[in-house]
Coordinates of C-alpha atoms in Angstrom, one line a residue:
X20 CA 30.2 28.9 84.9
X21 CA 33.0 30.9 84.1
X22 CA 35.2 31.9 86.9
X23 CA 35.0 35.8 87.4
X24 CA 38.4 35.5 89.0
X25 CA 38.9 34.9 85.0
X26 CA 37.5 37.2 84.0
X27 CA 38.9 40.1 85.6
X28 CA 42.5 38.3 85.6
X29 CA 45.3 41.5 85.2
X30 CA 47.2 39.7 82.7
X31 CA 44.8 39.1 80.3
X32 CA 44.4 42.8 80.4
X33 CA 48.1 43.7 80.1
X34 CA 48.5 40.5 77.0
X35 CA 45.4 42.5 75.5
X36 CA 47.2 45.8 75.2
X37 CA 50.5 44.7 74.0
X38 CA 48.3 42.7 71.1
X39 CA 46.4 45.9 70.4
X40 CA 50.0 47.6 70.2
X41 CA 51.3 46.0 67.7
X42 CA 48.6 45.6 65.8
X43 CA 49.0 48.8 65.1
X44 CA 52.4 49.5 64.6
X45 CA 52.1 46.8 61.7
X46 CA 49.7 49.1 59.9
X47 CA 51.7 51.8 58.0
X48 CA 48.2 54.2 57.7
X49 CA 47.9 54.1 61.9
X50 CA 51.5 54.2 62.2
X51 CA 51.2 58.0 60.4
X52 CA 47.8 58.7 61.7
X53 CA 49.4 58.2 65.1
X54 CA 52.4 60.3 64.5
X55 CA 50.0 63.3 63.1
X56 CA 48.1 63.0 66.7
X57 CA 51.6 63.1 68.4
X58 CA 52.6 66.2 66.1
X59 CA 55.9 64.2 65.0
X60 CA 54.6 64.8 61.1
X61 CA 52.6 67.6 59.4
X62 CA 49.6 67.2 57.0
X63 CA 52.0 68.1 54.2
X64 CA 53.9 65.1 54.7
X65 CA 51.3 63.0 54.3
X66 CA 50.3 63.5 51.0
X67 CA 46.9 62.7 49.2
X68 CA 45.8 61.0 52.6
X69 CA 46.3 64.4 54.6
X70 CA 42.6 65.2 54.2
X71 CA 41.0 61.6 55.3
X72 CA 43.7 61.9 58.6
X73 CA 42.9 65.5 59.6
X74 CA 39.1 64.8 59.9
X75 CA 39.8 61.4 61.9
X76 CA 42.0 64.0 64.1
X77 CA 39.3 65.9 65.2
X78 CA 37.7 63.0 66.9
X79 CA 40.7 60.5 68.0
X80 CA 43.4 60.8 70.2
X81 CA 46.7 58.9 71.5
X82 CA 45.9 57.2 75.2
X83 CA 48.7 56.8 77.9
X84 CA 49.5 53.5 76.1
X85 CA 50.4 54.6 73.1
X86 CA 47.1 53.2 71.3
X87 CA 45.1 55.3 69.2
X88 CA 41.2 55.7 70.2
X89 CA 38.0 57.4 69.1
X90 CA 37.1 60.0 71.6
X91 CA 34.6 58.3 74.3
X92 CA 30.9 58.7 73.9
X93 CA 28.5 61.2 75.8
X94 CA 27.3 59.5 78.8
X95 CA 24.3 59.7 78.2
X96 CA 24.3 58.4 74.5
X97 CA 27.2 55.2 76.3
X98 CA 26.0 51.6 75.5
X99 CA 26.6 48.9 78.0
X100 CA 30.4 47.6 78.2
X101 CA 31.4 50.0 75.9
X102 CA 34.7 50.9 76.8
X103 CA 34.9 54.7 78.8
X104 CA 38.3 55.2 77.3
X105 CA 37.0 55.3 73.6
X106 CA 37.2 52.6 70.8
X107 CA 40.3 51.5 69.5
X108 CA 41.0 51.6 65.7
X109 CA 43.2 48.4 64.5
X110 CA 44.8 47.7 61.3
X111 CA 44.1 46.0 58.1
X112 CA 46.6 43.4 58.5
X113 CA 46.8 39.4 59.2
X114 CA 48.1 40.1 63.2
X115 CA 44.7 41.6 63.2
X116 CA 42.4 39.2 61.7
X117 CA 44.6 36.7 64.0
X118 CA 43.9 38.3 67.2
X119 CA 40.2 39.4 66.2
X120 CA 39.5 35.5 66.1
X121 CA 41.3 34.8 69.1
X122 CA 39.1 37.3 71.4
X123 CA 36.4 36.3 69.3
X124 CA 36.5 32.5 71.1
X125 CA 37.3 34.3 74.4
X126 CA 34.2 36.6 74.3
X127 CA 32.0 33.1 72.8
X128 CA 33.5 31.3 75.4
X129 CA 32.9 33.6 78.4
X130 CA 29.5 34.5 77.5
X131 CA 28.6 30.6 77.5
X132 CA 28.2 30.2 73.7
X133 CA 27.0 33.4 72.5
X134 CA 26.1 33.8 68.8
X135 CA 28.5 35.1 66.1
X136 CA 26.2 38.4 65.9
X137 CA 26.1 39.2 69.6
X138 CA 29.7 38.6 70.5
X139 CA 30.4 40.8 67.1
X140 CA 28.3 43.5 68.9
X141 CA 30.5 43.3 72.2
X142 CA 33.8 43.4 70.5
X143 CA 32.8 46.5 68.3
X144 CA 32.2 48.0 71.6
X145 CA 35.7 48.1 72.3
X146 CA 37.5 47.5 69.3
X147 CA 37.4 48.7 65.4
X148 CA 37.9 47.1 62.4
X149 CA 37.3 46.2 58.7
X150 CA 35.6 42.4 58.0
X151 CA 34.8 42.0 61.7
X152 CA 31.7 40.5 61.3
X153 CA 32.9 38.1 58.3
X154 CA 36.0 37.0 60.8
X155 CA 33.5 36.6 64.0
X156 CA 31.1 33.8 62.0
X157 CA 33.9 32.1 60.4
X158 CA 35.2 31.3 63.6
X159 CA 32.4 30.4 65.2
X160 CA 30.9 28.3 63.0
X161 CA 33.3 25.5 64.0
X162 CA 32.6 25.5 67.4
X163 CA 30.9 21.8 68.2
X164 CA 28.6 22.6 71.2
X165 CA 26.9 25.4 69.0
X166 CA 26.6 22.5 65.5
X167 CA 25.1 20.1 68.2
X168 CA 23.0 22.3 70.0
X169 CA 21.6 23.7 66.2
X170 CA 21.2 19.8 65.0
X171 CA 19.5 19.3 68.0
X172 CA 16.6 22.1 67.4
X173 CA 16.3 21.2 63.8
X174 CA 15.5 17.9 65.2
X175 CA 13.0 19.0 67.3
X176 CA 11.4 20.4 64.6
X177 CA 11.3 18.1 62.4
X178 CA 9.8 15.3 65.2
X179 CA 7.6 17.9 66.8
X180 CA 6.8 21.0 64.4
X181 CA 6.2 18.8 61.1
X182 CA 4.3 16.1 62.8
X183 CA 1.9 18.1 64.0
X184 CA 1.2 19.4 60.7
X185 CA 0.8 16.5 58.8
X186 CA -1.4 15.0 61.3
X187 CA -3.2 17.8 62.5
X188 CA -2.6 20.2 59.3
X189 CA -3.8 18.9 56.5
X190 CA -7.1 20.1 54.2
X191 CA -7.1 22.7 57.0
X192 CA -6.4 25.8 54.8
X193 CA -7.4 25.0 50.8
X194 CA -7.3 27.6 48.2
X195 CA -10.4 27.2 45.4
X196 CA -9.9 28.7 42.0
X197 CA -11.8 28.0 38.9
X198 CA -9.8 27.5 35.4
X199 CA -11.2 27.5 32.2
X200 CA -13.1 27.8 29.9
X201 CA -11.3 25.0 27.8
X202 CA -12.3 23.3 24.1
X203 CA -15.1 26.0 24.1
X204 CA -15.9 27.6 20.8
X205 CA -16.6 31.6 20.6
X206 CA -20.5 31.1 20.0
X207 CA -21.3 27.9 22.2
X208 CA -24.7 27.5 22.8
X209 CA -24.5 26.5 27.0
X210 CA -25.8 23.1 28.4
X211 CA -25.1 20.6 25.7
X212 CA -23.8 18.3 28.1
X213 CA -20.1 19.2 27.4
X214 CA -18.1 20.5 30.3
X215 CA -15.9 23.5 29.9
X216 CA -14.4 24.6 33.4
X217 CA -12.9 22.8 36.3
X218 CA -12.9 23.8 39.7
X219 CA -9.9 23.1 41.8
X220 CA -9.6 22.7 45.7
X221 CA -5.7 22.6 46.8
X222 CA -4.6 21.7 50.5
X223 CA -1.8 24.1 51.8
X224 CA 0.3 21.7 53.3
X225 CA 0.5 18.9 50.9
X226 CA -0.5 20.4 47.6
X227 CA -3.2 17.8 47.3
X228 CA -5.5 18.9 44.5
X229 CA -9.2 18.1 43.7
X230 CA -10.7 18.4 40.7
X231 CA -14.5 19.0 39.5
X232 CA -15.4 19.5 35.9
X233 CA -18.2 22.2 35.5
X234 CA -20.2 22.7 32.6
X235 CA -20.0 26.7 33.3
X236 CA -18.6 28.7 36.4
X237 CA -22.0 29.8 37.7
X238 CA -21.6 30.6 41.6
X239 CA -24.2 27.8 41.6
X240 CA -22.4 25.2 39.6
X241 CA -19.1 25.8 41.8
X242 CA -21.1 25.7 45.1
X243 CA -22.4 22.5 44.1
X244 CA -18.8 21.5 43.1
X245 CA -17.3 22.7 46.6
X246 CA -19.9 20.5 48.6
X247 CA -19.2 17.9 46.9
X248 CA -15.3 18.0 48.0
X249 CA -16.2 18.8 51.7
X250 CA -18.5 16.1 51.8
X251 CA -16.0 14.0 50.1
X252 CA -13.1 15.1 51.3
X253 CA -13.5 17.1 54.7
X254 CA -14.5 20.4 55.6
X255 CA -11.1 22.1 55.7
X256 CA -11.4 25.8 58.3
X257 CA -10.3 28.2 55.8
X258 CA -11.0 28.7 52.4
X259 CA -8.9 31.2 50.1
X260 CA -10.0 32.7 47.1
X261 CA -8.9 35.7 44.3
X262 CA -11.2 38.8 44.4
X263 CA -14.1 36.7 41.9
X264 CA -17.1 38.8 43.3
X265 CA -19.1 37.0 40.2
X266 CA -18.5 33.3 41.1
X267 CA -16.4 33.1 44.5
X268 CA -18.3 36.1 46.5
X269 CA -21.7 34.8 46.4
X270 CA -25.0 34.0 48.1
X271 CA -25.0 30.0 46.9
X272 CA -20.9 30.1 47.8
X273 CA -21.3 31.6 51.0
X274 CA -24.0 29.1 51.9
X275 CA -22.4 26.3 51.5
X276 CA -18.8 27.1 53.7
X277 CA -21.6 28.3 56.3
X278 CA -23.0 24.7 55.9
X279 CA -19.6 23.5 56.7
X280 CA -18.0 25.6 59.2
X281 CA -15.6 27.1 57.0
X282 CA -14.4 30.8 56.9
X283 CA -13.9 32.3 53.4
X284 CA -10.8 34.8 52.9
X285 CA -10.0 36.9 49.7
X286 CA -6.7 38.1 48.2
X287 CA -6.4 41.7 47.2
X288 CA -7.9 42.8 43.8
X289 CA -4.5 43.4 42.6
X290 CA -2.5 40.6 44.2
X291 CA -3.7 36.9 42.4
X292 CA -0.1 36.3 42.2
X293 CA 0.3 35.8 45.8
X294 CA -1.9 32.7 45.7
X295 CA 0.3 29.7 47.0
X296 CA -2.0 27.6 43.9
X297 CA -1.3 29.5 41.0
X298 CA 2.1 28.4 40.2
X299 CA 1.0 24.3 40.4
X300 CA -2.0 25.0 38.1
X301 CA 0.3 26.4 35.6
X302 CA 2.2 23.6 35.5
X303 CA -1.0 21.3 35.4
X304 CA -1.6 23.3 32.2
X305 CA 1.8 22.7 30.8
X306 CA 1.4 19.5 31.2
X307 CA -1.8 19.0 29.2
X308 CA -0.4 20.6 26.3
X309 CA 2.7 17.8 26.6
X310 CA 0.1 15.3 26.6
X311 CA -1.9 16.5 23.8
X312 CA 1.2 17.2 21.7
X313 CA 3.0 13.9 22.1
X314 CA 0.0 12.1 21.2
X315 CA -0.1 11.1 17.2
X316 CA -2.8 12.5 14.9
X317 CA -5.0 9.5 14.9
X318 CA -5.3 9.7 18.6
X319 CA -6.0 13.4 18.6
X320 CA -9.1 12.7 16.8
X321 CA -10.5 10.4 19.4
X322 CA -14.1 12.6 20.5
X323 CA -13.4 11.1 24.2
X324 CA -9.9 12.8 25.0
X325 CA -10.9 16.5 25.5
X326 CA -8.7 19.1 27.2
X327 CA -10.8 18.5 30.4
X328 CA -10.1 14.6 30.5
X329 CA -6.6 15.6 30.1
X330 CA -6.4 18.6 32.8
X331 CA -8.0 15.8 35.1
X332 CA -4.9 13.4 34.5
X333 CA -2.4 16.0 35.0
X334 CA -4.2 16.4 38.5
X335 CA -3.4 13.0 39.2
X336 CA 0.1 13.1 37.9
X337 CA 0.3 15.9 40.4
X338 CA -0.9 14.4 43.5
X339 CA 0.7 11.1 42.6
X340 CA 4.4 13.0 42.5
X341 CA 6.5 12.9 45.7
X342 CA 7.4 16.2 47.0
X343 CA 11.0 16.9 47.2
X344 CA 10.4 18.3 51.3
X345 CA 8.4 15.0 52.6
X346 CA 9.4 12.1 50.0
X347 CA 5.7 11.4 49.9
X348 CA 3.0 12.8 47.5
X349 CA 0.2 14.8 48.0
X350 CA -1.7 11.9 47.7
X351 CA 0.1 9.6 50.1
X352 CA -0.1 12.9 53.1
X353 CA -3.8 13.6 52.4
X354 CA -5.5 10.3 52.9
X355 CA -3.8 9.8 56.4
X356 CA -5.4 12.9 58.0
X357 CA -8.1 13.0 60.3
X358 CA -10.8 14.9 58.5
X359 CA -12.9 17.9 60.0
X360 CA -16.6 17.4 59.9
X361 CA -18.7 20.4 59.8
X362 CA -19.5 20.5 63.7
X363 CA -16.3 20.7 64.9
X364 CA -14.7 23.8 66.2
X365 CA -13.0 26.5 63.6
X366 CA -9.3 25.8 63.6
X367 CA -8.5 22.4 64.5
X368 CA -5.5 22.5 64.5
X369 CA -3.9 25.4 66.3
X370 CA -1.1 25.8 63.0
X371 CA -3.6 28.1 62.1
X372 CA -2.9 31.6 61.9
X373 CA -5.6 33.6 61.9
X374 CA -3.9 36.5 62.9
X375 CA -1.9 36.7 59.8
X376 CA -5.4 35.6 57.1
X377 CA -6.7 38.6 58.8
X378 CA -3.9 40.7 58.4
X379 CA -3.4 39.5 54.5
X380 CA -6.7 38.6 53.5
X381 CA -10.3 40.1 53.7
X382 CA -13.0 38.0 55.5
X383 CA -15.9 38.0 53.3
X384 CA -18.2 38.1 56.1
X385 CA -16.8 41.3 56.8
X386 CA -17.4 42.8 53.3
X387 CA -21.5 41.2 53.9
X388 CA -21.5 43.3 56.9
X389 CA -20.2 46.0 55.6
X390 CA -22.7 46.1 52.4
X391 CA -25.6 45.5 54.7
X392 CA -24.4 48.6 57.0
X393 CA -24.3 51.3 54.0
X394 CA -28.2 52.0 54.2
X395 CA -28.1 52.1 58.2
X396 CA -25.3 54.3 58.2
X397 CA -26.4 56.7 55.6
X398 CA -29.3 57.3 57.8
X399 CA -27.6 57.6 60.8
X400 CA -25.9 60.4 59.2
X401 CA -28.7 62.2 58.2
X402 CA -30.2 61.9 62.0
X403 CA -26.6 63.0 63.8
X404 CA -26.2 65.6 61.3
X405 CA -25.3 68.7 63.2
X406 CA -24.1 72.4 62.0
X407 CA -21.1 74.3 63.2
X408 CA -23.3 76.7 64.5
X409 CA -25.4 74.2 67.1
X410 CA -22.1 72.9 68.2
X411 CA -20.7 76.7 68.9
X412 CA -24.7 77.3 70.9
X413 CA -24.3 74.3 72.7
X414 CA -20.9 75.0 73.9
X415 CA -21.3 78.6 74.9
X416 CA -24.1 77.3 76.9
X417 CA -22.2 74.9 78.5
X418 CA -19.6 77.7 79.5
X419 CA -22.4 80.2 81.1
X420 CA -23.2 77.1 83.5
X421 CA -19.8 76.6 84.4
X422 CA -20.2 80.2 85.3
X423 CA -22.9 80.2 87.1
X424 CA -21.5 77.1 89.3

């Protein structure tokens, strides 16, 4: 602890106004602003500056120092440790930036390693100047307690914080879309045995990606698709999906995540592009057509290699690619997690957030509920329905009573 002898030491008080002195006597704009407050120099001296200085006159004056301040504050409108006597104004000079660092250590210092932004706050309570807040951070940047203290909660939360999610966090929130069609001509006959779509399951957390080819996107064909991957893979808590009401929001869908203990969010009808999966499928697309085009012509002819063989290997190209955050791939982080079976309780792990799905997202359970309620509400309506005229009976009723009481 700081000594408060220290703190309220009369010197430091007396060195502080003799720095504050000449801080401004080295700026040639106080040094005439100063001389207009003591009447010394008229407006017409000043020149093209006379109108800037006369407004700052109206609201600054010269203290029994000899420094120039703002007028004090109302009372009422006075933030803590602000000084009573006004702010002072310094100059735009180096004696300034100087001795803005200096007290910038002492106020860091004294207030047991506050932050660059706080101790910024306290000196602009007492003092004025341009760049304060870019002189503040550079000089306490440096200071060695704050860089260890900083390492030291990065640290923590890369031994607590990221464990815990790639333990406990994984396949817990996936993101299902559907791509396609692919290699499908304009007046296909369906179920020739050829498949057209592919419906992809990616984890949050580690990107990992699983892949189903589907002969069509019937909500059937991708509900069949999705237990599949749960069964194979885990039942992760929550789903996320784009606004597909023809495919995604269905019966068969909504019957299988209720088989599994999984909750089913939606994006926005206008906002696909917030989707954490889009951007990796695109690439996953991009990289087909790089494998199709460096092929040579004999090999494109080859019936077998269609562009859904090929969208499956860029799948595996993309879960067998270390991630530039955990030096391992999705691969290598997905088959060391403990996967959820359909009994356990929703949210597993408590990285979670279900506050924020429900803030971003709709729960499709909701919209069921909602769809259901229509016909009940429409004919509660029609039951509770009530004129203005039986509300204005009722209510001079009501006041002859309290008349009679």
């Amino acid at each position: 602890d700081v000594d408060q002898e220290l703190q309220q030491d009369g010197r430091y008080e007396r060195c502080l106004t003799a720095c504050l002195r000449r801080a401004q006597e080295l700026d040639d704009d106080l040094i005439d602003f100063k001389n207009l407050l003591l009447e010394r120099v008229t407006l017409k001296v000043l020149g093209a500056k006379n109108g800037k200085l006369r407004r700052l006159a109206r609201i600054c004056y010269v203290d029994e120092d000899g420094l120039v301040r703002r007028h004090p504050s109302p009372e009422r409108l006075r933030k803590v440790e602000e000084d009573v006597n006004g702010v002072i104004y310094l100059g735009n000079n180096s004696y300034t930036s100087a001795l803005i660092k200096v007290l910038a250590v002492i106020y860091h210092y004294k207030h047991l390693h506050l932050g660059a932004r706080r101790v910024c706050n306290l000196l602009q309570r007492r003092l004025y100047c341009k760049k304060m807040t870019r002189l503040v951070q550079s000089t306490l940047k440096t200071c060695t307690s704050c860089i260890k203290a900083r390492a030291t909660r990065q640290f923590n939360y890369v031994t607590n914080h990221v464990q815990d999610l790639l333990t406990t966090g994984l396949w817990q929130v996936v993101g299902v879309d559907v791509t396609g069609p692919y290699g499908k001509a304009p007046r296909a006959t369906p179920g020739q045995g050829e498949s057209h779509y592919v419906l992809l399951v990616q984890d949050y957390v580690s990107g990992f990606t699983a892949a189903r080819p589907l002969y069509d996107s019937k909500s059937k064909s991708i509900a069949d698709g999705l237990h599949g991957i749960f069964c194979e893979h885990g039942s992760p808590s929550v789903v996320l999906s784009d606004h597909d009401t023809t495919s995604l929001i269905t019966r068969n869908v909504r019957r299988v995540l209720q088989r599994h203990g999984t909750k089913h969010y939606v994006l926005p009808g206008y906002g696909q592009y917030l989707s954490f999966w889009e951007r990796s499928h695109k690439d996953m697309v991009d990289v087909v057509k790089a494998v199709r085009e460096s092929r040579h012509t004999t090999e494109r002819s080859n019936v077998d290699d269609t562009f859904i063989n090929d969208y499956l290997l860029s799948v595996r190209a993309y879960n067998t690619t270390p991630r530039g955050w955990a030096n391992a791939s999705p691969a290598e982080l997905h088959y060391v997690y403990k996967g959820r079976l359909p009994g356990d309780q929703e949210g597993l792990s408590e990285l979670v957030d279900w506050e924020s799905l429900r803030l971003k997202h709709t729960d499709v359970d909701i919209i069921k509920t909602l769809r259901e309620a229509i016909p009940m509400a429409d004919t509660v309506k029609q039951r509770t329905s009530s004129t203005l005229n039986d509300y204005l009976d009722y209510w001079r009723l009501k006041q002859e009573r309290l008349l009679e009481r």
